[in-house]
Amino acid sequence: MTTTATRTTRADRSTAATARSTGAARLHLRRSLGRTAFPFLLVLVVLNTLLRPMGWRYEPMWAVYQYNFTVMLLGPLLAGVAAWEGHRLARAAPFLSAHHRPLAMLAAAWAALLAWCCAAFLLGLVLVLGLVARTGALAALGPPELLTPLPALALLGLACAVGLAAGRLSGEGGKVAAPLAAIVVFLVFLLLYSGELSEFVMVGGATSSLVGLRPKAGTQTAQIAFYAAATLLVLIAAAWSTALHHLRPRQFLAAAATAVLCVLSAGHLASADPLYLEARPGDVRCQGTRPEICLGRGYATYEPRLRAKLTPLVTAMAELDLPAPAAFRQDALRSGRNTGQLSPDTVTGGDSELLLDMFLGTYYGSDCAIEPGTPMERHHVNARYWLAAAVGAPAYEDPLLDPRLTSGSPAERIAVARAAFQGLAACDG
């Protein structure tokens, strides 16, 4: 019976401790300045999403990775709010020191602030995924897309810690610490983003399609480790700056271990390949032959319409007795002289000239320069004019245009066009 009573007492204590922790967490959330700032953070996120181009809405990866760039705005604002919260805690420094729990109290304030900011961030992410769902591309959502926001959230945590520490250590200058912290964090973000150490803040942002691409898992892991370690170090330094005599040996060891992790992860980031993306196999679905069309999972419904536009171009090349491109792909895994590279504009757009130029580009190397007055320019002018005329697209005359293409016999036009395409293909650049 004694054993049973002991177990019951332990269970009751555990339940009571859990209740106290839950109650304390709710209290911190209610009293946190993050609660006041939450509407402003949410409005910022929504406006930044809706007022920007939405070419990403057909690709979950592009949508999520592009959305992560929101931290460049949220981070500095959160740092400013956290600095003001830190100033409020600084005024309670005697109370915190007397209870020998400055780190716990500072960590609780940090967690409450970050929770409100993360709530705004995640609601914005839900909005982004809702826009993706409207295009029918949400079914392509997978682990790479779901895990991509983690470095962004960890970077927000570091910005929050920096602001909180600045306010905590500001003393009487707390009113200046808040705007100063926001400005400094923004400038640091901007400096790192535009410099050679951009991997320390590059957690998202893409201006073009990411079909066939994904962020490097190793880089993201190193970023999360660095942000987490740096956050803990900042909180430790701020909490114990005025109470170093309370630190115990094991706390010094924990701080030293955290510092080692921070240095190692920072060294990895600083020496890593500056390319943040890598090939992602299986991100396209290929359909048909002659040509084979491989589209991203969110663009699959455009295949019939795209094939209808490409078929006249392929037929025109058969008239010249020249091979047409064997495939058209939207990813970056396989491209070459015999493969057309599709962009979102050529897939979803109605611009026939853009598609024609992409088709024409498969006949010469990407490094071949079409400079004024060169044979390549004449070949390009003649080939483009004939191809446009053959498929009913707008064809523009040019001073370099061979007159036989406009006034010659059918046999002469065929011969000139064939020679133009063969001239383009002769360039191996």
Short mmCIF file of C-alpha atoms in Angstrom, two decimals:
data_model
loop_
_atom_site.label_atom_id
_atom_site.label_comp_id
_atom_site.label_asym_id
_atom_site.label_seq_id
_atom_site.Cartn_x
_atom_site.Cartn_y
_atom_site.Cartn_z
CA MET A 1 0.00 0.00 0.00
CA THR A 2 2.92 2.29 0.70
CA THR A 3 4.21 1.72 -2.83
CA THR A 4 0.79 2.47 -4.30
CA ALA A 5 0.49 5.64 -2.24
CA THR A 6 3.97 6.72 -3.30
CA ARG A 7 3.11 6.21 -6.97
CA THR A 8 -0.13 8.13 -6.54
CA THR A 9 1.72 11.00 -4.88
CA ARG A 10 4.24 11.12 -7.70
CA ALA A 11 1.50 11.10 -10.30
CA ASP A 12 -0.31 13.90 -8.50
CA ARG A 13 2.90 15.92 -8.36
CA SER A 14 3.54 15.34 -12.05
CA THR A 15 -0.01 16.39 -12.91
CA ALA A 16 0.29 19.49 -10.75
CA ALA A 17 3.63 20.39 -12.34
CA THR A 18 2.16 19.98 -15.81
CA ALA A 19 -0.80 22.16 -14.86
CA ARG A 20 1.51 24.84 -13.49
CA SER A 21 3.62 24.77 -16.67
CA THR A 22 0.54 25.03 -18.86
CA GLY A 23 -0.83 27.87 -16.77
CA ALA A 24 2.50 29.70 -16.89
CA ALA A 25 2.69 29.30 -20.67
CA ARG A 26 -0.81 30.72 -21.09
CA LEU A 27 0.05 33.61 -18.80
CA HIS A 28 3.17 34.44 -20.81
CA LEU A 29 1.22 34.27 -24.08
CA ARG A 30 -1.47 36.61 -22.75
CA ARG A 31 0.97 39.16 -21.35
CA SER A 32 3.48 39.01 -24.18
CA LEU A 33 3.91 42.02 -26.44
CA GLY A 34 3.70 39.48 -29.25
CA ARG A 35 -0.04 39.35 -28.67
CA THR A 36 -0.28 43.10 -29.30
CA ALA A 37 2.00 42.90 -32.33
CA PHE A 38 0.26 39.83 -33.80
CA PRO A 39 -2.32 41.74 -35.93
CA PHE A 40 0.41 43.92 -37.42
CA LEU A 41 2.60 40.89 -38.17
CA LEU A 42 -0.33 39.12 -39.81
CA VAL A 43 -1.25 42.13 -41.95
CA LEU A 44 2.37 42.44 -43.05
CA VAL A 45 2.45 38.78 -44.06
CA VAL A 46 -0.85 38.94 -45.96
CA LEU A 47 0.02 42.13 -47.84
CA ASN A 48 3.47 40.82 -48.73
CA THR A 49 1.81 37.71 -50.17
CA LEU A 50 -1.09 39.24 -52.06
CA LEU A 51 0.65 42.30 -53.47
CA ARG A 52 3.46 40.37 -55.16
CA PRO A 53 3.42 38.34 -58.43
CA MET A 54 1.92 34.89 -57.96
CA GLY A 55 3.62 32.81 -60.63
CA TRP A 56 4.43 30.33 -57.83
CA ARG A 57 0.83 29.24 -57.35
CA TYR A 58 1.30 26.17 -59.62
CA GLU A 59 4.27 24.85 -57.61
CA PRO A 60 4.15 24.02 -53.88
CA MET A 61 7.97 24.09 -53.60
CA TRP A 62 8.30 27.44 -55.30
CA ALA A 63 5.34 28.80 -53.30
CA VAL A 64 6.74 27.75 -49.91
CA TYR A 65 10.35 28.69 -50.68
CA GLN A 66 9.32 32.08 -52.03
CA TYR A 67 7.11 32.68 -49.00
CA ASN A 68 10.02 32.00 -46.64
CA PHE A 69 11.55 35.27 -47.79
CA THR A 70 8.93 36.96 -45.61
CA VAL A 71 11.35 36.55 -42.70
CA MET A 72 13.41 39.40 -44.16
CA LEU A 73 10.53 41.65 -43.07
CA LEU A 74 9.23 39.73 -40.06
CA GLY A 75 12.66 39.23 -38.49
CA PRO A 76 13.55 42.92 -37.98
CA LEU A 77 10.02 43.75 -36.81
CA LEU A 78 10.09 40.87 -34.34
CA ALA A 79 13.52 42.00 -33.09
CA GLY A 80 12.10 45.46 -32.38
CA VAL A 81 9.11 44.07 -30.47
CA ALA A 82 11.41 41.69 -28.57
CA ALA A 83 13.74 44.55 -27.61
CA TRP A 84 10.83 46.39 -25.99
CA GLU A 85 9.84 43.19 -24.17
CA GLY A 86 13.44 42.83 -23.03
CA HIS A 87 13.35 46.35 -21.63
CA ARG A 88 10.26 45.42 -19.62
CA LEU A 89 12.14 42.44 -18.21
CA ALA A 90 15.15 44.63 -17.41
CA ARG A 91 12.99 46.63 -15.04
CA ALA A 92 12.23 43.40 -13.21
CA ALA A 93 15.90 42.41 -13.03
CA PRO A 94 16.09 42.49 -9.18
CA PHE A 95 13.13 40.10 -8.97
CA LEU A 96 14.61 37.73 -11.55
CA SER A 97 18.03 37.76 -9.91
CA ALA A 98 16.55 37.15 -6.48
CA HIS A 99 14.85 34.02 -7.71
CA HIS A 100 17.97 32.82 -9.56
CA ARG A 101 15.95 31.98 -12.67
CA PRO A 102 16.82 34.69 -15.19
CA LEU A 103 17.41 32.23 -18.03
CA ALA A 104 14.09 30.46 -17.50
CA MET A 105 12.18 33.74 -17.37
CA LEU A 106 13.97 35.11 -20.43
CA ALA A 107 13.41 31.86 -22.34
CA ALA A 108 9.70 31.97 -21.45
CA ALA A 109 9.39 35.54 -22.76
CA TRP A 110 11.28 34.53 -25.92
CA ALA A 111 9.02 31.51 -26.48
CA ALA A 112 5.86 33.59 -26.08
CA LEU A 113 7.06 36.25 -28.53
CA LEU A 114 8.17 33.66 -31.06
CA ALA A 115 4.88 31.76 -30.73
CA TRP A 116 2.86 34.82 -31.76
CA CYS A 117 5.18 35.57 -34.67
CA CYS A 118 5.17 31.94 -35.81
CA ALA A 119 1.37 31.98 -35.67
CA ALA A 120 1.31 34.92 -38.10
CA PHE A 121 3.91 33.22 -40.31
CA LEU A 122 2.03 29.92 -40.41
CA LEU A 123 -1.31 31.61 -41.12
CA GLY A 124 0.35 33.33 -44.06
CA LEU A 125 1.67 29.97 -45.20
CA VAL A 126 -1.85 28.56 -45.05
CA LEU A 127 -2.97 31.43 -47.29
CA VAL A 128 -0.18 30.62 -49.77
CA LEU A 129 -1.09 26.93 -49.83
CA GLY A 130 -4.74 27.89 -50.29
CA LEU A 131 -3.79 29.81 -53.44
CA VAL A 132 -1.83 26.76 -54.61
CA ALA A 133 -4.84 24.56 -53.92
CA ARG A 134 -7.01 26.70 -56.19
CA THR A 135 -4.81 25.71 -59.15
CA GLY A 136 -5.07 22.03 -58.26
CA ALA A 137 -1.36 21.75 -57.50
CA LEU A 138 -1.64 21.09 -53.76
CA ALA A 139 -1.67 17.33 -54.38
CA ALA A 140 2.03 17.67 -55.22
CA LEU A 141 2.82 18.80 -51.66
CA GLY A 142 5.40 16.54 -50.01
CA PRO A 143 8.09 16.44 -47.30
CA PRO A 144 10.51 18.80 -49.11
CA GLU A 145 7.88 21.54 -49.16
CA LEU A 146 6.73 20.88 -45.58
CA LEU A 147 10.27 20.96 -44.16
CA THR A 148 11.49 24.00 -46.10
CA PRO A 149 10.00 26.56 -43.63
CA LEU A 150 11.98 25.16 -40.68
CA PRO A 151 15.14 27.24 -41.30
CA ALA A 152 12.96 30.34 -41.74
CA LEU A 153 11.29 29.74 -38.37
CA ALA A 154 14.67 29.13 -36.73
CA LEU A 155 15.98 32.42 -38.15
CA LEU A 156 12.98 34.19 -36.65
CA GLY A 157 13.91 32.64 -33.33
CA LEU A 158 17.42 34.09 -33.56
CA ALA A 159 16.12 37.55 -34.47
CA CYS A 160 13.76 37.38 -31.49
CA ALA A 161 16.59 36.41 -29.14
CA VAL A 162 18.84 39.20 -30.40
CA GLY A 163 16.11 41.79 -29.87
CA LEU A 164 15.22 40.45 -26.44
CA ALA A 165 18.87 40.50 -25.35
CA ALA A 166 19.32 44.04 -26.67
CA GLY A 167 16.35 45.25 -24.65
CA ARG A 168 17.39 43.27 -21.59
CA LEU A 169 20.86 44.87 -21.59
CA SER A 170 19.74 48.37 -22.62
CA GLY A 171 19.10 49.60 -19.10
CA GLU A 172 17.55 53.08 -19.23
CA GLY A 173 17.87 53.19 -23.02
CA GLY A 174 15.06 50.76 -23.61
CA LYS A 175 12.95 53.22 -25.60
CA VAL A 176 15.76 53.54 -28.12
CA ALA A 177 16.64 49.83 -28.11
CA ALA A 178 13.44 48.72 -29.87
CA PRO A 179 13.74 50.77 -33.10
CA LEU A 180 17.52 50.40 -33.04
CA ALA A 181 17.30 46.62 -32.80
CA ALA A 182 14.86 46.49 -35.72
CA ILE A 183 17.08 48.69 -37.87
CA VAL A 184 20.28 46.83 -37.02
CA VAL A 185 18.76 43.40 -37.67
CA PHE A 186 17.35 44.58 -40.99
CA LEU A 187 20.72 46.02 -42.06
CA VAL A 188 22.53 42.84 -41.03
CA PHE A 189 20.01 40.73 -42.97
CA LEU A 190 20.45 42.97 -46.02
CA LEU A 191 24.26 42.99 -45.76
CA LEU A 192 24.51 39.23 -45.45
CA TYR A 193 21.92 38.59 -48.16
CA SER A 194 23.75 40.75 -50.70
CA GLY A 195 27.26 39.64 -49.69
CA GLU A 196 29.39 36.53 -49.76
CA LEU A 197 27.86 35.15 -46.54
CA SER A 198 24.28 35.02 -47.78
CA GLU A 199 23.97 31.40 -46.64
CA PHE A 200 23.54 32.73 -43.10
CA VAL A 201 20.19 34.34 -43.99
CA MET A 202 19.22 32.70 -47.29
CA VAL A 203 16.22 30.64 -46.20
CA GLY A 204 13.97 31.35 -49.17
CA GLY A 205 13.16 33.56 -52.11
CA ALA A 206 13.02 32.57 -55.76
CA THR A 207 12.08 34.61 -58.81
CA SER A 208 11.59 31.69 -61.19
CA SER A 209 10.24 28.15 -61.28
CA LEU A 210 11.71 25.52 -58.97
CA VAL A 211 10.42 22.48 -60.84
CA GLY A 212 13.06 19.78 -60.51
CA LEU A 213 14.85 21.63 -57.70
CA ARG A 214 14.86 21.60 -53.89
CA PRO A 215 16.93 23.24 -51.13
CA LYS A 216 19.97 21.26 -50.06
CA ALA A 217 19.15 19.27 -46.92
CA GLY A 218 22.72 19.64 -45.61
CA THR A 219 22.62 23.41 -45.88
CA GLN A 220 19.22 23.61 -44.21
CA THR A 221 20.36 21.35 -41.37
CA ALA A 222 23.46 23.49 -40.80
CA GLN A 223 21.32 26.64 -40.82
CA ILE A 224 18.92 25.24 -38.22
CA ALA A 225 21.82 24.10 -36.01
CA PHE A 226 23.51 27.51 -36.25
CA TYR A 227 20.32 29.48 -35.55
CA ALA A 228 19.40 27.25 -32.60
CA ALA A 229 22.86 27.36 -31.05
CA ALA A 230 23.25 31.10 -31.61
CA THR A 231 19.79 31.70 -30.09
CA LEU A 232 20.66 29.75 -26.96
CA LEU A 233 24.00 31.55 -26.59
CA VAL A 234 22.35 34.96 -26.93
CA LEU A 235 19.75 34.09 -24.29
CA ILE A 236 22.41 32.72 -21.92
CA ALA A 237 24.56 35.83 -22.32
CA ALA A 238 21.61 38.13 -21.71
CA ALA A 239 20.25 36.17 -18.76
CA TRP A 240 23.49 35.76 -16.87
CA SER A 241 25.23 39.02 -17.77
CA THR A 242 24.51 40.48 -14.36
CA ALA A 243 24.49 37.25 -12.38
CA LEU A 244 27.56 35.30 -13.47
CA HIS A 245 28.23 34.24 -9.90
CA HIS A 246 25.10 32.08 -10.02
CA LEU A 247 26.39 29.93 -12.89
CA ARG A 248 27.21 26.36 -11.99
CA PRO A 249 29.99 24.29 -13.62
CA ARG A 250 27.50 22.20 -15.64
CA GLN A 251 25.93 25.40 -16.95
CA PHE A 252 29.35 26.58 -18.13
CA LEU A 253 29.85 23.22 -19.84
CA ALA A 254 26.44 23.45 -21.52
CA ALA A 255 27.22 26.96 -22.74
CA ALA A 256 30.62 25.81 -24.03
CA ALA A 257 29.07 22.88 -25.90
CA THR A 258 26.51 25.21 -27.45
CA ALA A 259 29.29 27.57 -28.51
CA VAL A 260 31.17 24.71 -30.17
CA LEU A 261 28.03 23.69 -32.10
CA CYS A 262 27.52 27.30 -33.15
CA VAL A 263 31.10 27.62 -34.42
CA LEU A 264 31.05 24.29 -36.25
CA SER A 265 27.75 24.99 -38.00
CA ALA A 266 28.87 28.52 -38.88
CA GLY A 267 32.11 27.14 -40.33
CA HIS A 268 30.15 24.66 -42.44
CA LEU A 269 27.88 27.38 -43.78
CA ALA A 270 30.77 29.72 -44.55
CA SER A 271 32.64 27.04 -46.50
CA ALA A 272 29.66 25.38 -48.20
CA ASP A 273 28.85 25.56 -51.90
CA PRO A 274 27.04 28.89 -52.46
CA LEU A 275 24.38 27.11 -54.54
CA TYR A 276 21.41 26.49 -52.24
CA LEU A 277 19.39 24.25 -54.56
CA GLU A 278 19.95 20.79 -55.94
CA ALA A 279 18.25 18.56 -58.50
CA ARG A 280 15.09 16.85 -57.38
CA PRO A 281 14.38 13.61 -59.30
CA GLY A 282 10.82 12.63 -60.04
CA ASP A 283 9.44 16.15 -59.96
CA VAL A 284 8.03 16.00 -63.50
CA ARG A 285 5.62 13.69 -65.27
CA CYS A 286 6.38 12.80 -68.87
CA GLN A 287 3.63 12.11 -71.39
CA GLY A 288 3.58 11.07 -75.02
CA THR A 289 6.29 10.76 -77.65
CA ARG A 290 7.42 12.83 -80.63
CA PRO A 291 7.75 14.97 -78.66
CA GLU A 292 7.81 13.78 -75.08
CA ILE A 293 6.46 16.52 -72.78
CA CYS A 294 7.59 16.50 -69.16
CA LEU A 295 5.79 18.93 -66.86
CA GLY A 296 5.88 19.68 -63.16
CA ARG A 297 3.22 17.96 -61.10
CA GLY A 298 1.24 21.17 -60.73
CA TYR A 299 1.26 21.87 -64.48
CA ALA A 300 0.10 18.46 -65.75
CA THR A 301 -3.29 19.78 -66.85
CA TYR A 302 -1.59 22.07 -69.38
CA GLU A 303 -0.12 19.15 -71.36
CA PRO A 304 -2.89 18.83 -74.00
CA ARG A 305 -2.93 22.56 -74.73
CA LEU A 306 0.87 22.71 -74.90
CA ARG A 307 1.05 19.69 -77.20
CA ALA A 308 -1.47 21.32 -79.52
CA LYS A 309 0.84 24.34 -79.80
CA LEU A 310 4.00 22.28 -80.29
CA THR A 311 2.56 19.92 -82.91
CA PRO A 312 2.58 22.49 -85.77
CA LEU A 313 6.21 23.33 -84.98
CA VAL A 314 7.19 19.66 -85.09
CA THR A 315 5.28 19.19 -88.35
CA ALA A 316 7.02 22.20 -89.88
CA MET A 317 10.44 20.66 -89.18
CA ALA A 318 9.35 17.44 -90.91
CA GLU A 319 8.70 19.54 -94.03
CA LEU A 320 12.38 20.52 -93.97
CA ASP A 321 13.37 16.89 -93.46
CA LEU A 322 15.10 17.89 -90.22
CA PRO A 323 14.60 16.24 -86.81
CA ALA A 324 12.43 18.05 -84.29
CA PRO A 325 13.34 18.14 -80.59
CA ALA A 326 12.71 14.76 -79.00
CA ALA A 327 11.49 16.17 -75.69
CA PHE A 328 10.42 19.30 -73.89
CA ARG A 329 11.10 19.39 -70.15
CA GLN A 330 10.25 21.78 -67.37
CA ASP A 331 12.97 20.66 -64.96
CA ALA A 332 16.73 21.15 -65.02
CA LEU A 333 17.76 17.50 -64.98
CA ARG A 334 18.17 17.00 -68.69
CA SER A 335 18.55 19.78 -71.22
CA GLY A 336 20.44 19.93 -74.49
CA ARG A 337 20.35 20.64 -78.18
CA ASN A 338 17.62 18.04 -78.66
CA THR A 339 15.55 19.02 -75.63
CA GLY A 340 13.44 22.13 -75.19
CA GLN A 341 13.51 23.86 -71.82
CA LEU A 342 10.02 24.84 -70.73
CA SER A 343 9.35 27.76 -68.39
CA PRO A 344 6.07 28.51 -66.59
CA ASP A 345 5.36 31.25 -69.13
CA THR A 346 5.70 28.89 -72.09
CA VAL A 347 3.48 26.32 -70.36
CA THR A 348 0.68 28.48 -68.98
CA GLY A 349 0.93 31.57 -71.17
CA GLY A 350 -0.68 32.25 -74.50
CA ASP A 351 2.35 33.92 -76.12
CA SER A 352 3.07 31.85 -79.26
CA GLU A 353 6.22 33.86 -80.01
CA LEU A 354 7.78 32.90 -76.67
CA LEU A 355 7.14 29.24 -77.42
CA LEU A 356 8.53 29.66 -80.92
CA ASP A 357 11.76 31.20 -79.63
CA MET A 358 12.14 28.37 -77.11
CA PHE A 359 11.67 25.82 -79.91
CA LEU A 360 14.17 27.60 -82.12
CA GLY A 361 16.70 27.68 -79.29
CA THR A 362 16.95 23.89 -79.27
CA TYR A 363 18.90 23.99 -82.55
CA TYR A 364 21.95 25.85 -81.25
CA GLY A 365 24.01 25.83 -78.07
CA SER A 366 23.15 28.14 -75.20
CA ASP A 367 26.59 29.76 -75.45
CA CYS A 368 26.28 30.60 -79.14
CA ALA A 369 26.26 34.38 -79.48
CA ILE A 370 23.88 35.87 -82.03
CA GLU A 371 25.79 39.08 -82.60
CA PRO A 372 24.91 41.76 -85.18
CA GLY A 373 26.41 41.18 -88.59
CA THR A 374 27.45 37.58 -87.95
CA PRO A 375 26.35 34.52 -89.96
CA MET A 376 24.56 33.32 -86.82
CA GLU A 377 22.35 36.39 -86.89
CA ARG A 378 21.42 35.78 -90.54
CA HIS A 379 20.70 32.10 -89.86
CA HIS A 380 18.55 33.05 -86.87
CA VAL A 381 16.58 35.67 -88.81
CA ASN A 382 15.88 33.29 -91.72
CA ALA A 383 15.04 30.30 -89.52
CA ARG A 384 12.71 32.27 -87.29
CA TYR A 385 10.88 33.91 -90.19
CA TRP A 386 10.27 30.61 -91.95
CA LEU A 387 9.17 28.81 -88.78
CA ALA A 388 6.80 31.62 -87.80
CA ALA A 389 5.28 31.75 -91.27
CA ALA A 390 4.90 27.96 -91.35
CA VAL A 391 2.82 27.85 -88.15
CA GLY A 392 0.89 31.07 -88.68
CA ALA A 393 2.70 33.09 -86.00
CA PRO A 394 3.64 36.75 -86.56
CA ALA A 395 6.62 36.88 -88.95
CA TYR A 396 8.65 40.07 -89.17
CA GLU A 397 10.81 41.02 -92.11
CA ASP A 398 14.37 42.08 -91.42
CA PRO A 399 17.08 43.67 -93.60
CA LEU A 400 19.07 40.45 -93.20
CA LEU A 401 16.16 38.28 -94.34
CA ASP A 402 16.87 36.26 -97.49
CA PRO A 403 14.43 37.59 -100.17
CA ARG A 404 13.80 34.05 -101.42
CA LEU A 405 11.83 33.39 -98.25
CA THR A 406 9.26 35.99 -99.29
CA SER A 407 9.32 35.82 -103.10
CA GLY A 408 11.01 32.53 -104.02
CA SER A 409 9.48 29.29 -105.11
CA PRO A 410 8.42 26.70 -102.50
CA ALA A 411 11.56 24.68 -103.24
CA GLU A 412 13.75 27.77 -102.77
CA ARG A 413 12.09 28.64 -99.48
CA ILE A 414 12.63 25.10 -98.23
CA ALA A 415 16.30 25.17 -99.24
CA VAL A 416 16.95 28.54 -97.56
CA ALA A 417 15.16 27.49 -94.36
CA ARG A 418 16.99 24.15 -94.21
CA ALA A 419 20.34 25.90 -94.67
CA ALA A 420 19.42 28.38 -91.88
CA PHE A 421 18.62 25.63 -89.39
CA GLN A 422 21.74 23.69 -90.34
CA GLY A 423 23.78 26.87 -89.84
CA LEU A 424 22.34 27.28 -86.34
CA ALA A 425 23.02 23.66 -85.52
CA ALA A 426 26.65 24.02 -86.64
CA CYS A 427 27.36 26.22 -83.63
CA ASP A 428 28.66 24.00 -80.84
CA GLY A 429 28.88 26.75 -78.20
#
